[in-house]
GROMACS .gro file of C-alpha atoms in nm:
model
  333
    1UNK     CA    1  -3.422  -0.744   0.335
    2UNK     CA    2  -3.740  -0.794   0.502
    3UNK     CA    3  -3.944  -0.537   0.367
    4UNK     CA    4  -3.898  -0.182   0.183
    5UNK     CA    5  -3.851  -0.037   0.543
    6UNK     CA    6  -3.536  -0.203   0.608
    7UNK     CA    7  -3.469  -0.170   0.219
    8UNK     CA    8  -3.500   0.266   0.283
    9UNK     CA    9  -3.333   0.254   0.604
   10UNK     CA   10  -3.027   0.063   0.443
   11UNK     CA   11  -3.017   0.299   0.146
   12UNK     CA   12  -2.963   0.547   0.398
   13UNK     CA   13  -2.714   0.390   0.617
   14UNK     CA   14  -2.511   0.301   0.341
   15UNK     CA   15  -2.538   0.677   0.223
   16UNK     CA   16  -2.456   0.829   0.540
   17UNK     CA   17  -2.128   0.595   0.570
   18UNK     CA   18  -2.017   0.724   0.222
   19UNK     CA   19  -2.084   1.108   0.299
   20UNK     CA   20  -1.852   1.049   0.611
   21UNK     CA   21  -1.587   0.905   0.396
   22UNK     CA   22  -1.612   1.172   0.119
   23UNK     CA   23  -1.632   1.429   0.379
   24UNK     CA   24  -1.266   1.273   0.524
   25UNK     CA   25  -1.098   1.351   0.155
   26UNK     CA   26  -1.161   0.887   0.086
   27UNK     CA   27  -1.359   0.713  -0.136
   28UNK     CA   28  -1.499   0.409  -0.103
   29UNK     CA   29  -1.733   0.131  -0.283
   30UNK     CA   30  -1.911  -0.156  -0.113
   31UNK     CA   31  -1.909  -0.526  -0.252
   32UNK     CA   32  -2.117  -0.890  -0.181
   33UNK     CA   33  -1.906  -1.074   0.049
   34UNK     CA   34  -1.944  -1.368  -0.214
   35UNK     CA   35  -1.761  -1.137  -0.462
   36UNK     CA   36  -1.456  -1.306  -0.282
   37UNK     CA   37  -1.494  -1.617  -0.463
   38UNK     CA   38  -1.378  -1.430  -0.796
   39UNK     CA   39  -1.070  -1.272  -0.644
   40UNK     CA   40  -0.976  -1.585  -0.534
   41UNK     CA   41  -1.033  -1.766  -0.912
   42UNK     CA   42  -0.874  -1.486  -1.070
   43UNK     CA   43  -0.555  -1.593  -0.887
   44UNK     CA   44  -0.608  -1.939  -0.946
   45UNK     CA   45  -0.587  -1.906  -1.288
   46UNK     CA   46  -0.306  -1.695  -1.285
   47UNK     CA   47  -0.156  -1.943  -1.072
   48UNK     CA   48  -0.211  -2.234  -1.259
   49UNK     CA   49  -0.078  -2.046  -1.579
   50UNK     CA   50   0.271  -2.026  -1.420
   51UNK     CA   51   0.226  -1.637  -1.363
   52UNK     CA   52   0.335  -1.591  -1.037
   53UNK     CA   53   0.696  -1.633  -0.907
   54UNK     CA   54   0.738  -1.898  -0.663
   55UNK     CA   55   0.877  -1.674  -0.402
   56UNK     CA   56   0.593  -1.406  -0.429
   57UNK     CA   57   0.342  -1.670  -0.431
   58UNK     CA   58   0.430  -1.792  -0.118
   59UNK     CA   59   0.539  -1.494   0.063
   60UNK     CA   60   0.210  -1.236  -0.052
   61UNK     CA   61  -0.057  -1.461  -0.221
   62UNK     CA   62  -0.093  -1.710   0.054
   63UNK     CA   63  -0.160  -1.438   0.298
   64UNK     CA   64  -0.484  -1.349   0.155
   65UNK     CA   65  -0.804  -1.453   0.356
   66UNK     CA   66  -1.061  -1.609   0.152
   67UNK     CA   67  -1.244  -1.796   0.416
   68UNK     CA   68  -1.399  -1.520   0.584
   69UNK     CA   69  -1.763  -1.715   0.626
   70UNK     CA   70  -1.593  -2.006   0.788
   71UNK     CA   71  -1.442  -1.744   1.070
   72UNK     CA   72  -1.806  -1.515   1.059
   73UNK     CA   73  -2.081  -1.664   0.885
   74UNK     CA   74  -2.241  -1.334   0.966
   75UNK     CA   75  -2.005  -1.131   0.699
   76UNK     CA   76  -2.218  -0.961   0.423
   77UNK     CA   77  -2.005  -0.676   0.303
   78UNK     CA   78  -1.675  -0.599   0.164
   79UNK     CA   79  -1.596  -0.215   0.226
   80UNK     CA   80  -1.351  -0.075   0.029
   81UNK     CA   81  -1.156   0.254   0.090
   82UNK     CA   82  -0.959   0.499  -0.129
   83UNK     CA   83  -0.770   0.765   0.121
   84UNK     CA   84  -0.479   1.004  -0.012
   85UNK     CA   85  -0.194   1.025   0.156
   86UNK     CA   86   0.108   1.242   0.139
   87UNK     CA   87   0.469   1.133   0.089
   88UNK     CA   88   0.614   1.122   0.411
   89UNK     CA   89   1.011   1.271   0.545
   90UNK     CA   90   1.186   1.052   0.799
   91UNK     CA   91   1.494   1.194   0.892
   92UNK     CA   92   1.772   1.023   1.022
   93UNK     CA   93   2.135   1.131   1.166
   94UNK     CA   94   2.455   0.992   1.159
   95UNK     CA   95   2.807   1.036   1.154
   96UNK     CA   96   2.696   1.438   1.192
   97UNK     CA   97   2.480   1.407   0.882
   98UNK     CA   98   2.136   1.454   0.798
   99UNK     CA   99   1.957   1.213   0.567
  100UNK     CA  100   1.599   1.276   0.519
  101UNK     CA  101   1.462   0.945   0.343
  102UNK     CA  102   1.080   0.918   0.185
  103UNK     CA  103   0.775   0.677   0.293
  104UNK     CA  104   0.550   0.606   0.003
  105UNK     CA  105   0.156   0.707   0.047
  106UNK     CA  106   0.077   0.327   0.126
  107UNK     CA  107   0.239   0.297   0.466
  108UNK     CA  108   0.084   0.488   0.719
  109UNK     CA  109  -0.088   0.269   1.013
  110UNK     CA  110  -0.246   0.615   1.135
  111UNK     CA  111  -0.498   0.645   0.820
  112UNK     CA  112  -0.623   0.289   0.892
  113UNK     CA  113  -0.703   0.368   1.236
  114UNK     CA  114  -0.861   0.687   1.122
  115UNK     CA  115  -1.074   0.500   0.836
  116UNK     CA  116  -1.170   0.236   1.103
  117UNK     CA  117  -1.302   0.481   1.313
  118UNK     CA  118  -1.529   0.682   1.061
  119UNK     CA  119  -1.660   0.359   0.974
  120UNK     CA  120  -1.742   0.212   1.347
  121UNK     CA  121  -1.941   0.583   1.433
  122UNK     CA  122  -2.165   0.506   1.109
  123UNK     CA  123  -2.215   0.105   1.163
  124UNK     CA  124  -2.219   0.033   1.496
  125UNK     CA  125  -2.489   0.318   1.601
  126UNK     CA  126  -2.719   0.113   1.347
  127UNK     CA  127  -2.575  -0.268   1.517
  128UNK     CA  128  -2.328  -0.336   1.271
  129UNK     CA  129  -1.971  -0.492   1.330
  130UNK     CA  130  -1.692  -0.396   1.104
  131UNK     CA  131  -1.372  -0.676   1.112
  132UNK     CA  132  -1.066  -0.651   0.869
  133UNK     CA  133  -0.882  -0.922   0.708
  134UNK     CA  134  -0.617  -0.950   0.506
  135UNK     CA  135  -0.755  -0.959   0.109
  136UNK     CA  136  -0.609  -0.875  -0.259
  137UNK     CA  137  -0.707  -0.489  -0.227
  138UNK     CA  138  -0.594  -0.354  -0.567
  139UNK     CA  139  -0.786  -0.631  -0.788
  140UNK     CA  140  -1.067  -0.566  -0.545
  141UNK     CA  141  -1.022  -0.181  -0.543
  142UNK     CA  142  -1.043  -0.179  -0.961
  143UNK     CA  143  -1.360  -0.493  -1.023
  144UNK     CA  144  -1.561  -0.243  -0.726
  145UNK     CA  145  -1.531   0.040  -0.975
  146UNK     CA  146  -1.289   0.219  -0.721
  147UNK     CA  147  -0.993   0.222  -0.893
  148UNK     CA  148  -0.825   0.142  -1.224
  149UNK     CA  149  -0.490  -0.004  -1.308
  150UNK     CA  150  -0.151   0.177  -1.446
  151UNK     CA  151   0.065  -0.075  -1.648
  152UNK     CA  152   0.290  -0.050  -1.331
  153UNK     CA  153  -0.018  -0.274  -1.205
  154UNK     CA  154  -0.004   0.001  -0.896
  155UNK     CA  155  -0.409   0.186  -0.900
  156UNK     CA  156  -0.523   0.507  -0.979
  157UNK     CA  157  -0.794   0.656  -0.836
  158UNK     CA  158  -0.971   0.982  -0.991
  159UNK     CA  159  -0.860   1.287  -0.811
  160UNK     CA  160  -0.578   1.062  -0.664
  161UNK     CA  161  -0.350   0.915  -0.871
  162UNK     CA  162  -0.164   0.649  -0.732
  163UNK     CA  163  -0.061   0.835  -0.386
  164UNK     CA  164  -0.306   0.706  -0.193
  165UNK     CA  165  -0.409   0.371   0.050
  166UNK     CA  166  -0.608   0.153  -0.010
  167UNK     CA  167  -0.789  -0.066   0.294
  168UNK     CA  168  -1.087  -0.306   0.333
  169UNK     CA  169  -1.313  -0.410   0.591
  170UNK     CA  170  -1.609  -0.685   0.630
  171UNK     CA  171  -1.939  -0.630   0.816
  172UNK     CA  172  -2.276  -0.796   0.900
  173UNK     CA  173  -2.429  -0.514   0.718
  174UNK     CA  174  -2.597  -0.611   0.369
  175UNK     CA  175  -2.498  -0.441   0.056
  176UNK     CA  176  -2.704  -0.253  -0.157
  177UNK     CA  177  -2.409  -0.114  -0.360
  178UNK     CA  178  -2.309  -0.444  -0.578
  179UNK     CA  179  -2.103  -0.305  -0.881
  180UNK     CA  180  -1.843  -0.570  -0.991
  181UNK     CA  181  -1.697  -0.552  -1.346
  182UNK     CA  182  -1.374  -0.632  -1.505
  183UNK     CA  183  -1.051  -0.493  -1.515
  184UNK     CA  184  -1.026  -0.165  -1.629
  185UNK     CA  185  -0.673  -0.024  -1.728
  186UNK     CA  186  -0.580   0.401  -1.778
  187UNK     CA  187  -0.631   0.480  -2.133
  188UNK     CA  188  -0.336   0.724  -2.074
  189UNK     CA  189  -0.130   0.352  -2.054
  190UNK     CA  190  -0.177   0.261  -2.419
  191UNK     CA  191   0.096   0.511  -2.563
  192UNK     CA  192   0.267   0.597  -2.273
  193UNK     CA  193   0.626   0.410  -2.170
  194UNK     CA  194   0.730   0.637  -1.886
  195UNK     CA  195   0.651   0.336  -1.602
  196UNK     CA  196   0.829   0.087  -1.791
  197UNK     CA  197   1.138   0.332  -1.885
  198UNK     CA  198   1.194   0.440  -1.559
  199UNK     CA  199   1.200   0.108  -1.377
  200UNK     CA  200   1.564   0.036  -1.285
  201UNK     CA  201   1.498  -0.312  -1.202
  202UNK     CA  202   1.293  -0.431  -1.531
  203UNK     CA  203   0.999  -0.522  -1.373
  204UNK     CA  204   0.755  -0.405  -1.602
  205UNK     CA  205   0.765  -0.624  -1.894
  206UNK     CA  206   0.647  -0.566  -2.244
  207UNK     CA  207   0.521  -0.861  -2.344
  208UNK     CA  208   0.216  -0.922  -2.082
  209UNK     CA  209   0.042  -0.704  -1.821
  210UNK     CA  210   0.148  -0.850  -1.505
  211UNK     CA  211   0.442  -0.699  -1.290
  212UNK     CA  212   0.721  -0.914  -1.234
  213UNK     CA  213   0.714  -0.897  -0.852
  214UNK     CA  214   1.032  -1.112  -0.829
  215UNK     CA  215   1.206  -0.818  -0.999
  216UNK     CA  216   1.049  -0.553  -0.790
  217UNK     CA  217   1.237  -0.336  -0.572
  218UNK     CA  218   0.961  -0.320  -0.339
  219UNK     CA  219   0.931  -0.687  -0.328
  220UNK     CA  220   1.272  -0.667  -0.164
  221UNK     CA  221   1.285  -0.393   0.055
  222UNK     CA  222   0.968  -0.543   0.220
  223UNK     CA  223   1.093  -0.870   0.333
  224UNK     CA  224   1.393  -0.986   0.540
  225UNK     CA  225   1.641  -1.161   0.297
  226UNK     CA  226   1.964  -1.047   0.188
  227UNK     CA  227   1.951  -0.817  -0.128
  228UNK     CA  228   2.051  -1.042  -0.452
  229UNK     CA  229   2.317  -0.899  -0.569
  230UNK     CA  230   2.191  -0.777  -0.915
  231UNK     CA  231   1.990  -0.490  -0.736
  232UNK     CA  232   2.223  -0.148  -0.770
  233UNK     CA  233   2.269   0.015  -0.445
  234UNK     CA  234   2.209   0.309  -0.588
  235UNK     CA  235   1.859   0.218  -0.698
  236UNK     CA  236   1.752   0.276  -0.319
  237UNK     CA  237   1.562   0.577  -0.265
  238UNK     CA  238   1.281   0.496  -0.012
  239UNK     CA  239   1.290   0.363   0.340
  240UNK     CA  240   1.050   0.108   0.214
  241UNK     CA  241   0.851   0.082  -0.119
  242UNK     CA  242   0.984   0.217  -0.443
  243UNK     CA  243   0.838   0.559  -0.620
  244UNK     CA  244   1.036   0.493  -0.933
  245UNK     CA  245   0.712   0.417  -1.157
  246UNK     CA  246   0.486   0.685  -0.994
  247UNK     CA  247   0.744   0.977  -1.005
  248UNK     CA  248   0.740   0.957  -1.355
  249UNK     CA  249   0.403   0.874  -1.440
  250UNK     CA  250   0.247   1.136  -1.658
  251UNK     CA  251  -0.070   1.106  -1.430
  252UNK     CA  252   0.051   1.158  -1.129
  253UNK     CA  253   0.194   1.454  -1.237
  254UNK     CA  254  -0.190   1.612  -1.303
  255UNK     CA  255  -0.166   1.554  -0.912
  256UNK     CA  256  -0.108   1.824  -0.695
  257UNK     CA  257   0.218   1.693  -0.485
  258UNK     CA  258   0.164   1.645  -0.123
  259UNK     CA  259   0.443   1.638   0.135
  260UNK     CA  260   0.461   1.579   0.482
  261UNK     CA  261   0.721   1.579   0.787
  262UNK     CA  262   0.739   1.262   0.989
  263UNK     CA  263   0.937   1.176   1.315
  264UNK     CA  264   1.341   1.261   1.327
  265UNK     CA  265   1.555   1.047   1.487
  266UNK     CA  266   1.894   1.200   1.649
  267UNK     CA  267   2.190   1.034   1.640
  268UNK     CA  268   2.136   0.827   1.908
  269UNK     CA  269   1.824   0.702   1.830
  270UNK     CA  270   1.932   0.593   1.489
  271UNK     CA  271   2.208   0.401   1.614
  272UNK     CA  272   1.938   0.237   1.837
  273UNK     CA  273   1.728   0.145   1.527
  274UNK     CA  274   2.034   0.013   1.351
  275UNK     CA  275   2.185  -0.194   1.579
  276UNK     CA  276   1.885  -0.431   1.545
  277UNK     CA  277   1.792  -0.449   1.891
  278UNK     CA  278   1.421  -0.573   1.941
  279UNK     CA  279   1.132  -0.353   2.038
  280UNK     CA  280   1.109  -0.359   2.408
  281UNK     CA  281   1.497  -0.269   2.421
  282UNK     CA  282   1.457   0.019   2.313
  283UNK     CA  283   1.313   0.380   2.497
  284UNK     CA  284   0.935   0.416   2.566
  285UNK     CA  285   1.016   0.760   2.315
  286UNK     CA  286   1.125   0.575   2.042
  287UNK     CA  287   0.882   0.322   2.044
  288UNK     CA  288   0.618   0.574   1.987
  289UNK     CA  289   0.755   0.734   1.726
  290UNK     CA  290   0.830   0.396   1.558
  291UNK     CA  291   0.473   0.255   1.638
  292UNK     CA  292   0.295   0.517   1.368
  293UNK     CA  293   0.423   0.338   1.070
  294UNK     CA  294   0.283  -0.013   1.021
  295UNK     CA  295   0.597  -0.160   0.873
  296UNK     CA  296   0.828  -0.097   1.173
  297UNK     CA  297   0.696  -0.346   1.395
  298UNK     CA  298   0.968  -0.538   1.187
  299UNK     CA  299   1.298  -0.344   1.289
  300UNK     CA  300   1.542  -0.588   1.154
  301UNK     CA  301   1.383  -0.532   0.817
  302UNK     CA  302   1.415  -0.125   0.843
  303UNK     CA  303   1.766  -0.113   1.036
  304UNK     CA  304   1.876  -0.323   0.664
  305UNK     CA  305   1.693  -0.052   0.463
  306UNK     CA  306   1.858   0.236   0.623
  307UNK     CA  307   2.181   0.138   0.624
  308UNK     CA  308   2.134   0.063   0.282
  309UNK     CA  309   2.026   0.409   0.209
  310UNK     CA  310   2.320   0.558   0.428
  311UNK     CA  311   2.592   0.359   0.275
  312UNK     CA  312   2.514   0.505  -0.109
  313UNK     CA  313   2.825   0.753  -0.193
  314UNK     CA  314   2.581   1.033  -0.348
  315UNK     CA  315   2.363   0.987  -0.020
  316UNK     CA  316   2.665   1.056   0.235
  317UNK     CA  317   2.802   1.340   0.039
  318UNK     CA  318   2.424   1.549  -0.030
  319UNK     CA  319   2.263   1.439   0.270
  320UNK     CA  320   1.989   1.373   0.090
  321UNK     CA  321   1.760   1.115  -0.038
  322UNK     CA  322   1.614   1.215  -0.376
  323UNK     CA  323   1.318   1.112  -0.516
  324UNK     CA  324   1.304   0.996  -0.884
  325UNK     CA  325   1.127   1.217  -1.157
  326UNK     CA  326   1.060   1.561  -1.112
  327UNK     CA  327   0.856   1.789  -0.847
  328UNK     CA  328   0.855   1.590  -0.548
  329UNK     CA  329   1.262   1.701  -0.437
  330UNK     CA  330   1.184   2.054  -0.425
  331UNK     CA  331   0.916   1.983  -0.186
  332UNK     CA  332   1.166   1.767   0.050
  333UNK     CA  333   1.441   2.002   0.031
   0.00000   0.00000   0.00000
């Protein structure tokens, strides 16, 4: 900061860019782009403590972009953003049936470009630049003061719960908001077992605080490989993701329940999106509608999840894919 000028005008830049946010239903917090230096130890020591599966090291943890000065030495900021999001209905047909299936609240590519934009009309009237890479989000969301974690190791933010997305941005801009503190946890976790009851895979252990991803449902349905053959069929219940832990999460039932119709596909077009064709086979129609959710630009991976969900008995005879827990079916049916 040169001088108490730039220091006032800041203030209110950075003051404006959170009203817009707030205003939008999100909440955000903004970090020192050196604060990436302690996401990237905290993993290392995990790391190095043998914490991680090899497989979900490799495949998630790698992904993460540290580096960011060495790309744009003129990165200052970390932006972090909080938006709720409802659980979204695809519906599918075949064979003459009807199978609505859910999307978690983390999926949808539309909120991103929505976020993005509040952000650009804020920074780049005052000459800012706003870039994304890809970064550890929920350890960043919860040291920012944004979030804190469930012992499903999913966040919860005030207001929120854990239905919501969370995103992050860099810019040139400097930060004047520089919170950073350590993990906080729900004190509603500490006699509560619901998470850890519920999970149908045994991924939430009791004996240290970390998920085990390689036992995550979610973990699968997310990548490419072949199911192992310990996971039920019948555990399916989401086109991608798992809601097992948050249906039954005592604090996301203090959360009003938001649900919301996505595309349907006819009959046709979801024997199109099974038979694993690539992208540019398929019509201009489809494309669109597949093109809103950031995970189909992978359509192997959701032709396998879908005819997973279609091939469970109870699925085929109720048309229906249920949600675990309570409240949210009544809302889909």
């Amino acid at each position: 900061m040169n001088n108490s000028a730039d220091a006032i005008r800041l203030k209110q830049l950075t003051r404006l860019l959170m009203t817009e946010l707030e205003s939008s239903g999100s909440r955000a917090r903004v970090v020192p782009v050196g604060r990436l230096e302690n996401l990237r130890t905290d993993i290392e020591k995990l790391r190095k403590a043998g914490e991680f599966d090899d497989h979900f090291d490799r495949e998630w943890l790698t992904s993460f972009e540290f580096d960011v000065l060495t790309q744009d030495p003129d990165a200052r900021s970390i932006i972090v953003v909080a938006v709720p999001h409802p659980h979204l209905i695809v519906t599918f047909h075949k064979d003459g049936q009807r199978l609505p299936v859910v999307i978690p609240p983390t999926y949808s590519a539309k909120v991103d470009q929505r976020i993005e934009a509040i952000l650009q009309g804020v920074l780049s009237p005052a000459g800012y630049r706003l870039f994304r890479r890809s970064l550890p989000v929920k350890s960043l969301a919860v040291h920012s003061g944004l979030a804190k974690y469930g012992k499903n190791n999913i966040t919860y933010v005030d207001g929120m719960g854990s239905y919501h997305r969370l995103m992050a941005f860099y810019t040139d801009c400097p930060c004047l908001e520089a919170d950073w503190q350590e993990m906080k946890f729900l004190e509603e976790c500490e006699s509560c077992q619901a998470c850890r009851n519920n999970c149908p895979t045994g991924a939430i252990a009791d004996d240290r605080f970390l998920l085990r991803a390689e036992r995550c449902l979610t973990f699968h349905n997310e990548h490419d490989d072949d199911f192992p053959d310990w996971i039920d069929k019948s555990w399916h219940h989401c086109l991608i993701g798992c809601l097992y832990c948050q249906s039954y999460c005592p604090v996301n039932r203090k959360v009003p329940i938001s649900v919301e119709n996505g595309p349907s596909f006819d009959s046709e077009e979801t024997t199109l999106v099974l038979s694993g064709v690539t992208e540019k086979d398929l019509p201009q129609a489809l494309r669109d509608k597949l093109r809103e959710f950031i995970f189909f630009d992978d359509l192997p991976r959701v032709a396998r999840n879908v005819r997973m969900l279609i091939e469970i008995p109870e699925n085929r005879e109720r048309g229906l894919a249920l949600l675990p827990g309570e409240g949210v079916c009544d809302a889909i049916e």
